[in-house]
């Protein structure tokens, strides 16, 4: 992935802001840091970033209000909310006000980077996805535009949001073993609580939907000690 994406960091604590800006710049992003909502609005007038890293606790207008503003006025800009503590209430409100993800303080820089990349990947418009609109998976075909599974007769089966995101990740990474924790992380952003076995349960459900023989999975195979790999038909 080429990280020339632009990130706007909104954080009132100077040390934290400088640390974030420098860290993300070292990762190859174009980064700007601002201390409050008023400066954020001015920065947006100069041009839209791909993503805003938004501190919840700001002087003046707080992160919730700014997230709502971003959703309404700049719907293409992805938002990751930085919450003070890991309280469930903050997380849920954060997602309800339009953030794409949240990360509680304190966080590891690497975890933040993983979330930024995950959110930016989801934000890529469908038209530029290299996999095209339809991907054969097992005995069925994933329709990326309509978010459904099709069978040979063209009948559709609906997918939950997390099922679809999981299949899309597989479709975008054929023949590449994907780590369980990473899959869980990348697909659990809309759920208040992610639990460890959730990814295995989803895989089991998806295998029933796409495998010719779900008890001997061929399309989504288990990679011991790592996670799972999607193998396209005929590969
Ligand atoms: Ca703050």
PDB file of N, CA and C in Angstrom, residues 147-190:
ATOM      1  N   UNK A 147     -23.076  -6.171  -2.268  1.00  0.00           N
ATOM      2  CA  UNK A 147     -22.798  -6.802  -0.976  1.00  0.00           C
ATOM      3  C   UNK A 147     -23.645  -8.049  -0.745  1.00  0.00           C
ATOM      4  N   UNK A 148     -23.757  -8.872  -1.765  1.00  0.00           N
ATOM      5  CA  UNK A 148     -24.503 -10.125  -1.632  1.00  0.00           C
ATOM      6  C   UNK A 148     -23.676 -11.260  -2.233  1.00  0.00           C
ATOM      7  N   UNK A 149     -24.076 -12.485  -1.898  1.00  0.00           N
ATOM      8  CA  UNK A 149     -23.511 -13.674  -2.531  1.00  0.00           C
ATOM      9  C   UNK A 149     -24.476 -14.146  -3.607  1.00  0.00           C
ATOM     10  N   UNK A 150     -23.938 -14.486  -4.771  1.00  0.00           N
ATOM     11  CA  UNK A 150     -24.770 -14.988  -5.863  1.00  0.00           C
ATOM     12  C   UNK A 150     -24.441 -16.452  -6.089  1.00  0.00           C
ATOM     13  N   UNK A 151     -25.467 -17.261  -6.475  1.00  0.00           N
ATOM     14  CA  UNK A 151     -25.134 -18.618  -6.893  1.00  0.00           C
ATOM     15  C   UNK A 151     -25.246 -18.704  -8.408  1.00  0.00           C
ATOM     16  N   UNK A 152     -25.023 -19.907  -8.936  1.00  0.00           N
ATOM     17  CA  UNK A 152     -24.951 -20.063 -10.398  1.00  0.00           C
ATOM     18  C   UNK A 152     -26.252 -19.627 -11.065  1.00  0.00           C
ATOM     19  N   UNK A 153     -27.372 -19.758 -10.343  1.00  0.00           N
ATOM     20  CA  UNK A 153     -28.667 -19.370 -10.918  1.00  0.00           C
ATOM     21  C   UNK A 153     -28.937 -17.877 -10.757  1.00  0.00           C
ATOM     22  N   UNK A 154     -28.034 -17.197 -10.093  1.00  0.00           N
ATOM     23  CA  UNK A 154     -28.187 -15.758  -9.934  1.00  0.00           C
ATOM     24  C   UNK A 154     -29.023 -15.348  -8.731  1.00  0.00           C
ATOM     25  N   UNK A 155     -29.429 -16.310  -7.900  1.00  0.00           N
ATOM     26  CA  UNK A 155     -30.201 -15.910  -6.723  1.00  0.00           C
ATOM     27  C   UNK A 155     -29.246 -15.343  -5.661  1.00  0.00           C
ATOM     28  N   UNK A 156     -29.754 -14.396  -4.902  1.00  0.00           N
ATOM     29  CA  UNK A 156     -28.914 -13.637  -3.985  1.00  0.00           C
ATOM     30  C   UNK A 156     -29.078 -14.109  -2.547  1.00  0.00           C
ATOM     31  N   UNK A 157     -27.977 -14.107  -1.810  1.00  0.00           N
ATOM     32  CA  UNK A 157     -28.066 -14.308  -0.375  1.00  0.00           C
ATOM     33  C   UNK A 157     -27.449 -13.085   0.307  1.00  0.00           C
ATOM     34  N   UNK A 158     -28.213 -12.514   1.214  1.00  0.00           N
ATOM     35  CA  UNK A 158     -27.738 -11.329   1.916  1.00  0.00           C
ATOM     36  C   UNK A 158     -26.645 -11.690   2.914  1.00  0.00           C
ATOM     37  N   UNK A 159     -25.792 -10.702   3.209  1.00  0.00           N
ATOM     38  CA  UNK A 159     -24.712 -10.891   4.171  1.00  0.00           C
ATOM     39  C   UNK A 159     -24.827  -9.818   5.248  1.00  0.00           C
ATOM     40  N   UNK A 160     -24.460 -10.172   6.470  1.00  0.00           N
ATOM     41  CA  UNK A 160     -24.364  -9.126   7.483  1.00  0.00           C
ATOM     42  C   UNK A 160     -23.162  -8.249   7.146  1.00  0.00           C
ATOM     43  N   UNK A 161     -23.093  -7.077   7.756  1.00  0.00           N
ATOM     44  CA  UNK A 161     -21.981  -6.154   7.481  1.00  0.00           C
ATOM     45  C   UNK A 161     -20.641  -6.819   7.771  1.00  0.00           C
ATOM     46  N   UNK A 162     -20.559  -7.542   8.891  1.00  0.00           N
ATOM     47  CA  UNK A 162     -19.265  -8.143   9.245  1.00  0.00           C
ATOM     48  C   UNK A 162     -18.931  -9.312   8.319  1.00  0.00           C
ATOM     49  N   UNK A 163     -19.936 -10.071   7.903  1.00  0.00           N
ATOM     50  CA  UNK A 163     -19.688 -11.163   6.951  1.00  0.00           C
ATOM     51  C   UNK A 163     -19.165 -10.603   5.627  1.00  0.00           C
ATOM     52  N   UNK A 164     -19.816  -9.539   5.160  1.00  0.00           N
ATOM     53  CA  UNK A 164     -19.387  -8.951   3.895  1.00  0.00           C
ATOM     54  C   UNK A 164     -17.958  -8.425   3.984  1.00  0.00           C
ATOM     55  N   UNK A 165     -17.651  -7.724   5.062  1.00  0.00           N
ATOM     56  CA  UNK A 165     -16.308  -7.156   5.181  1.00  0.00           C
ATOM     57  C   UNK A 165     -15.247  -8.242   5.226  1.00  0.00           C
ATOM     58  N   UNK A 166     -15.575  -9.326   5.888  1.00  0.00           N
ATOM     59  CA  UNK A 166     -14.646 -10.449   5.967  1.00  0.00           C
ATOM     60  C   UNK A 166     -14.417 -11.041   4.576  1.00  0.00           C
ATOM     61  N   UNK A 167     -15.503 -11.290   3.843  1.00  0.00           N
ATOM     62  CA  UNK A 167     -15.353 -11.848   2.497  1.00  0.00           C
ATOM     63  C   UNK A 167     -14.622 -10.880   1.576  1.00  0.00           C
ATOM     64  N   UNK A 168     -14.868  -9.589   1.750  1.00  0.00           N
ATOM     65  CA  UNK A 168     -14.178  -8.626   0.903  1.00  0.00           C
ATOM     66  C   UNK A 168     -12.671  -8.655   1.159  1.00  0.00           C
ATOM     67  N   UNK A 169     -12.288  -8.765   2.438  1.00  0.00           N
ATOM     68  CA  UNK A 169     -10.854  -8.846   2.748  1.00  0.00           C
ATOM     69  C   UNK A 169     -10.230 -10.067   2.088  1.00  0.00           C
ATOM     70  N   UNK A 170     -10.946 -11.203   2.136  1.00  0.00           N
ATOM     71  CA  UNK A 170     -10.441 -12.406   1.478  1.00  0.00           C
ATOM     72  C   UNK A 170     -10.347 -12.173  -0.028  1.00  0.00           C
ATOM     73  N   UNK A 171     -11.389 -11.577  -0.598  1.00  0.00           N
ATOM     74  CA  UNK A 171     -11.415 -11.371  -2.051  1.00  0.00           C
ATOM     75  C   UNK A 171     -10.271 -10.465  -2.499  1.00  0.00           C
ATOM     76  N   UNK A 172      -9.908  -9.522  -1.645  1.00  0.00           N
ATOM     77  CA  UNK A 172      -8.832  -8.591  -2.000  1.00  0.00           C
ATOM     78  C   UNK A 172      -7.440  -9.185  -1.778  1.00  0.00           C
ATOM     79  N   UNK A 173      -7.385 -10.304  -1.058  1.00  0.00           N
ATOM     80  CA  UNK A 173      -6.089 -10.904  -0.723  1.00  0.00           C
ATOM     81  C   UNK A 173      -6.067 -12.393  -1.057  1.00  0.00           C
ATOM     82  N   UNK A 174      -6.320 -12.771  -2.329  1.00  0.00           N
ATOM     83  CA  UNK A 174      -6.372 -14.192  -2.651  1.00  0.00           C
ATOM     84  C   UNK A 174      -5.023 -14.872  -2.404  1.00  0.00           C
ATOM     85  N   UNK A 175      -5.083 -16.097  -1.936  1.00  0.00           N
ATOM     86  CA  UNK A 175      -3.893 -16.936  -1.733  1.00  0.00           C
ATOM     87  C   UNK A 175      -2.916 -16.365  -0.708  1.00  0.00           C
ATOM     88  N   UNK A 176      -3.386 -15.447   0.116  1.00  0.00           N
ATOM     89  CA  UNK A 176      -2.500 -14.839   1.111  1.00  0.00           C
ATOM     90  C   UNK A 176      -3.029 -15.190   2.505  1.00  0.00           C
ATOM     91  N   UNK A 177      -2.275 -15.923   3.306  1.00  0.00           N
ATOM     92  CA  UNK A 177      -2.754 -16.237   4.656  1.00  0.00           C
ATOM     93  C   UNK A 177      -2.979 -14.960   5.455  1.00  0.00           C
ATOM     94  N   UNK A 178      -4.151 -14.854   6.073  1.00  0.00           N
ATOM     95  CA  UNK A 178      -4.489 -13.654   6.832  1.00  0.00           C
ATOM     96  C   UNK A 178      -4.599 -14.023   8.305  1.00  0.00           C
ATOM     97  N   UNK A 179      -3.931 -13.229   9.108  1.00  0.00           N
ATOM     98  CA  UNK A 179      -3.847 -13.467  10.537  1.00  0.00           C
ATOM     99  C   UNK A 179      -5.212 -13.296  11.215  1.00  0.00           C
ATOM    100  N   UNK A 180      -5.555 -14.230  12.119  1.00  0.00           N
ATOM    101  CA  UNK A 180      -6.873 -14.194  12.790  1.00  0.00           C
ATOM    102  C   UNK A 180      -7.121 -12.849  13.485  1.00  0.00           C
ATOM    103  N   UNK A 181      -6.117 -12.417  14.274  1.00  0.00           N
ATOM    104  CA  UNK A 181      -6.316 -11.185  15.050  1.00  0.00           C
ATOM    105  C   UNK A 181      -6.525  -9.991  14.117  1.00  0.00           C
ATOM    106  N   UNK A 182      -5.779 -10.017  13.011  1.00  0.00           N
ATOM    107  CA  UNK A 182      -5.911  -8.902  12.066  1.00  0.00           C
ATOM    108  C   UNK A 182      -7.306  -8.907  11.431  1.00  0.00           C
ATOM    109  N   UNK A 183      -7.789 -10.092  11.086  1.00  0.00           N
ATOM    110  CA  UNK A 183      -9.131 -10.193  10.501  1.00  0.00           C
ATOM    111  C   UNK A 183     -10.184  -9.692  11.488  1.00  0.00           C
ATOM    112  N   UNK A 184     -10.000 -10.073  12.757  1.00  0.00           N
ATOM    113  CA  UNK A 184     -10.957  -9.656  13.783  1.00  0.00           C
ATOM    114  C   UNK A 184     -10.944  -8.142  13.937  1.00  0.00           C
ATOM    115  N   UNK A 185      -9.717  -7.615  14.008  1.00  0.00           N
ATOM    116  CA  UNK A 185      -9.530  -6.169  14.144  1.00  0.00           C
ATOM    117  C   UNK A 185     -10.163  -5.412  12.973  1.00  0.00           C
ATOM    118  N   UNK A 186      -9.928  -5.933  11.787  1.00  0.00           N
ATOM    119  CA  UNK A 186     -10.337  -5.210  10.583  1.00  0.00           C
ATOM    120  C   UNK A 186     -11.839  -5.261  10.357  1.00  0.00           C
ATOM    121  N   UNK A 187     -12.542  -6.202  10.992  1.00  0.00           N
ATOM    122  CA  UNK A 187     -13.965  -6.356  10.698  1.00  0.00           C
ATOM    123  C   UNK A 187     -14.861  -6.113  11.905  1.00  0.00           C
ATOM    124  N   UNK A 188     -14.307  -5.710  13.037  1.00  0.00           N
ATOM    125  CA  UNK A 188     -15.124  -5.574  14.251  1.00  0.00           C
ATOM    126  C   UNK A 188     -15.380  -4.128  14.635  1.00  0.00           C
ATOM    127  N   UNK A 189     -15.106  -3.213  13.727  1.00  0.00           N
ATOM    128  CA  UNK A 189     -15.128  -1.807  14.125  1.00  0.00           C
ATOM    129  C   UNK A 189     -16.509  -1.308  14.503  1.00  0.00           C
ATOM    130  N   UNK A 190     -17.564  -1.964  14.045  1.00  0.00           N
ATOM    131  CA  UNK A 190     -18.901  -1.449  14.358  1.00  0.00           C
ATOM    132  C   UNK A 190     -19.521  -2.149  15.555  1.00  0.00           C
TER     133      UNK A 190
END
